Amino acid sequence: MQMILAAVLLVMAVLNVFLLFVIRQIVVITNRQVQRHFTVELESLGTEVEGMLERLAEARKELQETERKETAPQEAETTASVARGLSQVPGFSHPRYRSEESLETYRYIRDHMKLDYSDYIRQALASRPQPDQVWERLRDVMDKLDFQTMYGLLLMQDEERETVLERMLTKEEQAALEQAAPLDLHPDFSDRMDAARQYMKLHDPVIRVESGDPDVRNRPEEEGLRVEYNPQIHEGIRLHMGAGVLDYSL
């Protein structure tokens, strides 16, 4: 009787392990499908913007040709007259550091490239994958391993370090670290942590938007979205999702 009971318990244990494995695989496959869908959406948005920019460039070229034909004689005479007057000023020299062509292009795009960036952000938020459990556990690991703790761990021997990590991290956190950066593939601790950070970057569910508008710093927080001010951006935005970037900026 005891042998039968033991056999039943063994079968149930095997079934439980099998079910956990199946559920885990389903979660992994679902996340990959969502990420592929998001990538397709981003590529579609990028194609749309590229087409719009091409049409703007063609329209600008036609407009320049028309304006050049109409104003070239008058501008040539005015420029020559001004240059003659300025050349008589002691110490004056003509500036050579600006590209008029670049300035004209910037002014034209600023005046005509009116894209609805908020719509792209909404579509990206709707397509973003949900955070997986490994990513969430790794975030907890990184919170625990601050700079001072990491420095101390780097100075330890391997066996001592593993003992300390087992004491610091929960079983779930240890399992997440092993899945993202297996110890047999990353025996060096520093390399292992770099691999874990790379996993977090690739699976980060938060969409990051860079903008050159200082007012974005006053934007209310929104779940799944982080808006940052970048003074190097003059117009448009940069949209980051995981390791992917869509650049709609100048």
Coordinates of C-alpha atoms in Angstrom, one line a residue:
M1 CA 0.0 0.0 0.0
Q2 CA 2.8 2.4 0.9
M3 CA 4.6 1.6 -2.4
I4 CA 1.4 2.4 -4.3
L5 CA 1.0 5.7 -2.4
A6 CA 4.7 6.6 -3.0
A7 CA 4.2 5.8 -6.7
V8 CA 1.1 8.0 -6.9
L9 CA 3.0 10.9 -5.2
L10 CA 5.9 10.5 -7.5
V11 CA 3.6 10.6 -10.6
M12 CA 1.9 13.7 -9.2
A13 CA 5.3 15.4 -8.6
V14 CA 6.4 14.6 -12.1
L15 CA 3.1 16.0 -13.5
N16 CA 3.5 19.2 -11.4
V17 CA 7.0 19.7 -12.7
F18 CA 5.8 19.1 -16.3
L19 CA 3.0 21.6 -15.9
L20 CA 5.3 24.3 -14.5
F21 CA 7.6 23.7 -17.5
V22 CA 4.7 24.0 -20.0
I23 CA 3.5 27.2 -18.3
R24 CA 6.9 28.7 -18.4
Q25 CA 7.4 27.9 -22.0
I26 CA 4.0 29.4 -22.8
V27 CA 5.0 32.7 -21.1
V28 CA 8.3 32.8 -23.0
I29 CA 6.6 32.1 -26.3
T30 CA 3.9 34.7 -25.6
N31 CA 6.5 37.4 -24.8
R32 CA 8.5 36.7 -27.9
Q33 CA 5.3 37.0 -30.0
V34 CA 4.4 40.3 -28.4
Q35 CA 8.0 41.6 -29.0
R36 CA 7.8 40.5 -32.7
H37 CA 4.5 42.3 -33.0
F38 CA 6.0 45.5 -31.5
T39 CA 9.0 45.3 -33.8
V40 CA 6.6 45.1 -36.9
E41 CA 4.6 48.1 -35.6
L42 CA 7.8 50.1 -35.2
E43 CA 9.0 49.2 -38.7
S44 CA 5.6 50.3 -40.1
L45 CA 5.9 53.6 -38.3
G46 CA 9.4 54.1 -39.5
T47 CA 8.3 53.4 -43.1
E48 CA 5.5 55.9 -42.8
V49 CA 7.8 58.7 -41.5
E50 CA 10.4 58.0 -44.1
G51 CA 7.8 58.3 -46.9
M52 CA 6.6 61.6 -45.4
L53 CA 10.2 63.0 -45.2
E54 CA 10.8 62.0 -48.8
R55 CA 7.7 63.8 -50.0
L56 CA 8.7 66.9 -47.9
A57 CA 12.2 66.8 -49.5
E58 CA 10.7 66.7 -53.0
A59 CA 8.3 69.5 -52.3
R60 CA 11.1 71.6 -50.8
K61 CA 13.3 71.0 -53.8
E62 CA 10.6 72.2 -56.2
L63 CA 9.9 75.2 -54.0
Q64 CA 13.5 76.2 -53.9
E65 CA 13.8 76.0 -57.7
T66 CA 10.8 78.2 -58.1
E67 CA 12.0 80.8 -55.6
R68 CA 15.6 80.7 -57.0
K69 CA 14.3 81.6 -60.5
E70 CA 12.2 84.4 -59.2
T71 CA 14.6 86.0 -56.7
A72 CA 18.1 85.2 -58.0
P73 CA 18.8 88.4 -60.0
Q74 CA 17.6 90.7 -57.2
E75 CA 19.4 88.8 -54.4
A76 CA 22.7 88.8 -56.3
E77 CA 22.6 92.6 -56.7
T78 CA 21.6 93.2 -53.0
T79 CA 24.3 90.8 -51.7
A80 CA 27.0 92.5 -53.8
S81 CA 25.9 95.9 -52.6
V82 CA 25.9 94.9 -48.9
A83 CA 29.3 93.2 -49.3
R84 CA 30.8 96.3 -50.8
G85 CA 29.5 98.4 -47.9
L86 CA 30.7 96.0 -45.2
S87 CA 34.1 95.5 -46.7
Q88 CA 34.9 99.1 -46.0
V89 CA 34.5 98.5 -42.2
P90 CA 37.9 98.1 -40.5
G91 CA 38.5 94.6 -39.1
F92 CA 35.4 93.1 -40.8
S93 CA 35.5 89.7 -42.4
H94 CA 32.7 87.6 -43.9
P95 CA 31.7 84.7 -41.6
R96 CA 32.4 81.3 -43.2
Y97 CA 31.3 79.0 -40.4
R98 CA 27.6 78.7 -41.2
S99 CA 26.1 76.6 -44.0
E100 CA 23.2 78.5 -45.5
E101 CA 21.9 75.3 -47.1
S102 CA 21.7 73.6 -43.7
L103 CA 19.9 76.6 -42.1
E104 CA 17.4 76.7 -45.0
T105 CA 16.8 72.9 -44.6
Y106 CA 16.3 73.3 -40.9
R107 CA 13.8 76.2 -41.3
Y108 CA 11.9 74.3 -43.9
I109 CA 11.6 71.1 -41.9
R110 CA 10.7 73.1 -38.7
D111 CA 7.9 74.9 -40.6
H112 CA 6.5 71.9 -42.5
M113 CA 7.3 68.7 -40.7
K114 CA 4.3 68.7 -38.3
L115 CA 4.1 65.0 -37.2
D116 CA 1.7 63.8 -34.5
Y117 CA 4.3 62.3 -32.2
S118 CA 1.7 61.6 -29.5
D119 CA 0.0 59.1 -31.8
Y120 CA 3.3 57.2 -32.3
I121 CA 3.8 57.1 -28.5
R122 CA 0.2 55.8 -28.0
Q123 CA 0.8 53.0 -30.6
A124 CA 4.1 52.1 -29.0
L125 CA 2.4 51.9 -25.5
A126 CA -0.4 49.7 -26.9
S127 CA 2.2 47.3 -28.5
R128 CA 4.7 47.1 -25.7
P129 CA 5.2 43.7 -24.1
Q130 CA 4.3 43.2 -20.4
P131 CA 7.3 42.7 -18.1
D132 CA 8.2 39.1 -17.6
Q133 CA 9.0 37.6 -14.2
V134 CA 12.7 37.3 -14.9
W135 CA 12.9 41.0 -15.7
E136 CA 11.0 41.9 -12.5
R137 CA 13.2 39.7 -10.3
L138 CA 16.4 41.0 -11.9
R139 CA 15.2 44.5 -11.1
D140 CA 15.0 43.5 -7.5
V141 CA 18.5 42.0 -7.7
M142 CA 20.0 45.2 -9.1
D143 CA 18.3 47.2 -6.3
K144 CA 20.1 45.0 -3.8
L145 CA 23.4 45.0 -5.5
D146 CA 24.3 48.7 -5.2
F147 CA 27.8 50.1 -6.0
Q148 CA 29.2 49.4 -2.6
T149 CA 27.9 45.8 -2.4
M150 CA 29.1 45.1 -6.0
Y151 CA 32.6 46.3 -5.1
G152 CA 32.7 44.1 -2.1
L153 CA 31.5 41.1 -4.1
L154 CA 34.1 41.7 -6.7
L155 CA 36.9 41.4 -4.1
M156 CA 35.7 38.0 -2.9
Q157 CA 36.7 34.6 -4.0
D158 CA 34.2 32.7 -6.1
E159 CA 33.0 30.3 -3.4
E160 CA 32.6 33.1 -0.8
R161 CA 30.8 35.3 -3.3
E162 CA 28.3 32.5 -4.1
T163 CA 27.6 32.0 -0.4
V164 CA 26.9 35.7 0.1
L165 CA 24.6 35.8 -2.9
E166 CA 22.6 32.9 -1.7
R167 CA 22.2 34.7 1.6
M168 CA 21.3 38.0 0.0
L169 CA 19.0 36.9 -2.8
T170 CA 15.7 34.9 -2.7
K171 CA 15.4 31.6 -4.5
E172 CA 13.3 33.4 -7.2
E173 CA 15.9 36.1 -7.7
Q174 CA 18.7 33.5 -7.9
A175 CA 16.7 31.6 -10.5
A176 CA 16.1 34.7 -12.5
L177 CA 19.8 35.6 -12.5
E178 CA 20.7 32.0 -13.6
Q179 CA 18.2 32.2 -16.5
A180 CA 19.3 35.6 -17.7
A181 CA 23.1 34.9 -17.2
P182 CA 23.9 31.2 -16.6
L183 CA 26.9 30.7 -14.3
D184 CA 28.5 28.1 -16.6
L185 CA 28.4 30.6 -19.5
H186 CA 29.5 33.6 -17.4
P187 CA 31.9 32.3 -14.7
D188 CA 33.4 35.8 -14.3
F189 CA 31.1 37.7 -11.9
S190 CA 31.5 41.1 -13.6
D191 CA 30.8 39.5 -17.0
R192 CA 27.7 37.8 -15.5
M193 CA 26.3 41.0 -14.2
D194 CA 26.9 42.7 -17.5
A195 CA 24.9 39.9 -19.2
A196 CA 22.1 40.4 -16.7
R197 CA 22.0 44.1 -17.4
Q198 CA 21.9 43.4 -21.1
Y199 CA 18.9 41.1 -20.6
M200 CA 17.1 43.8 -18.7
K201 CA 17.8 46.3 -21.5
L202 CA 16.5 43.9 -24.2
H203 CA 13.3 43.1 -22.2
D204 CA 12.7 46.5 -20.6
P205 CA 8.9 47.1 -20.9
V206 CA 9.2 50.8 -20.3
I207 CA 9.2 53.0 -23.4
R208 CA 11.7 55.8 -23.2
V209 CA 11.1 59.0 -25.1
E210 CA 13.8 61.7 -25.6
S211 CA 12.7 65.2 -26.5
G212 CA 14.4 68.6 -27.0
D213 CA 11.4 70.4 -25.4
P214 CA 12.3 71.5 -21.8
D215 CA 8.6 71.3 -20.9
V216 CA 8.7 67.5 -21.0
R217 CA 10.3 67.6 -17.6
N218 CA 6.9 68.8 -16.2
R219 CA 5.0 66.1 -18.0
P220 CA 2.9 63.9 -15.5
E221 CA 4.2 60.4 -15.1
E222 CA 2.5 57.6 -17.1
E223 CA 2.7 53.9 -16.6
G224 CA 5.1 52.2 -19.0
L225 CA 6.5 55.6 -20.3
R226 CA 9.5 57.6 -19.3
V227 CA 10.0 61.0 -21.0
E228 CA 13.5 62.6 -20.8
Y229 CA 14.8 66.0 -21.9
N230 CA 17.7 65.9 -24.3
P231 CA 19.2 69.4 -25.2
Q232 CA 20.9 67.9 -28.3
I233 CA 17.5 67.3 -29.9
H234 CA 16.2 70.4 -31.7
E235 CA 13.1 69.0 -33.3
G236 CA 11.1 65.8 -32.9
I237 CA 11.7 62.8 -30.6
R238 CA 13.6 59.6 -30.2
L239 CA 11.6 56.5 -29.2
H240 CA 13.4 53.7 -27.3
M241 CA 12.0 50.3 -26.7
G242 CA 14.4 47.7 -25.4
A243 CA 17.5 47.8 -27.7
G244 CA 15.5 49.3 -30.6
V245 CA 15.4 53.0 -31.4
L246 CA 13.2 55.0 -33.7
D247 CA 14.7 58.4 -34.4
Y248 CA 12.3 61.1 -35.5
S249 CA 14.6 64.0 -34.5
L250 CA 16.9 66.6 -35.8

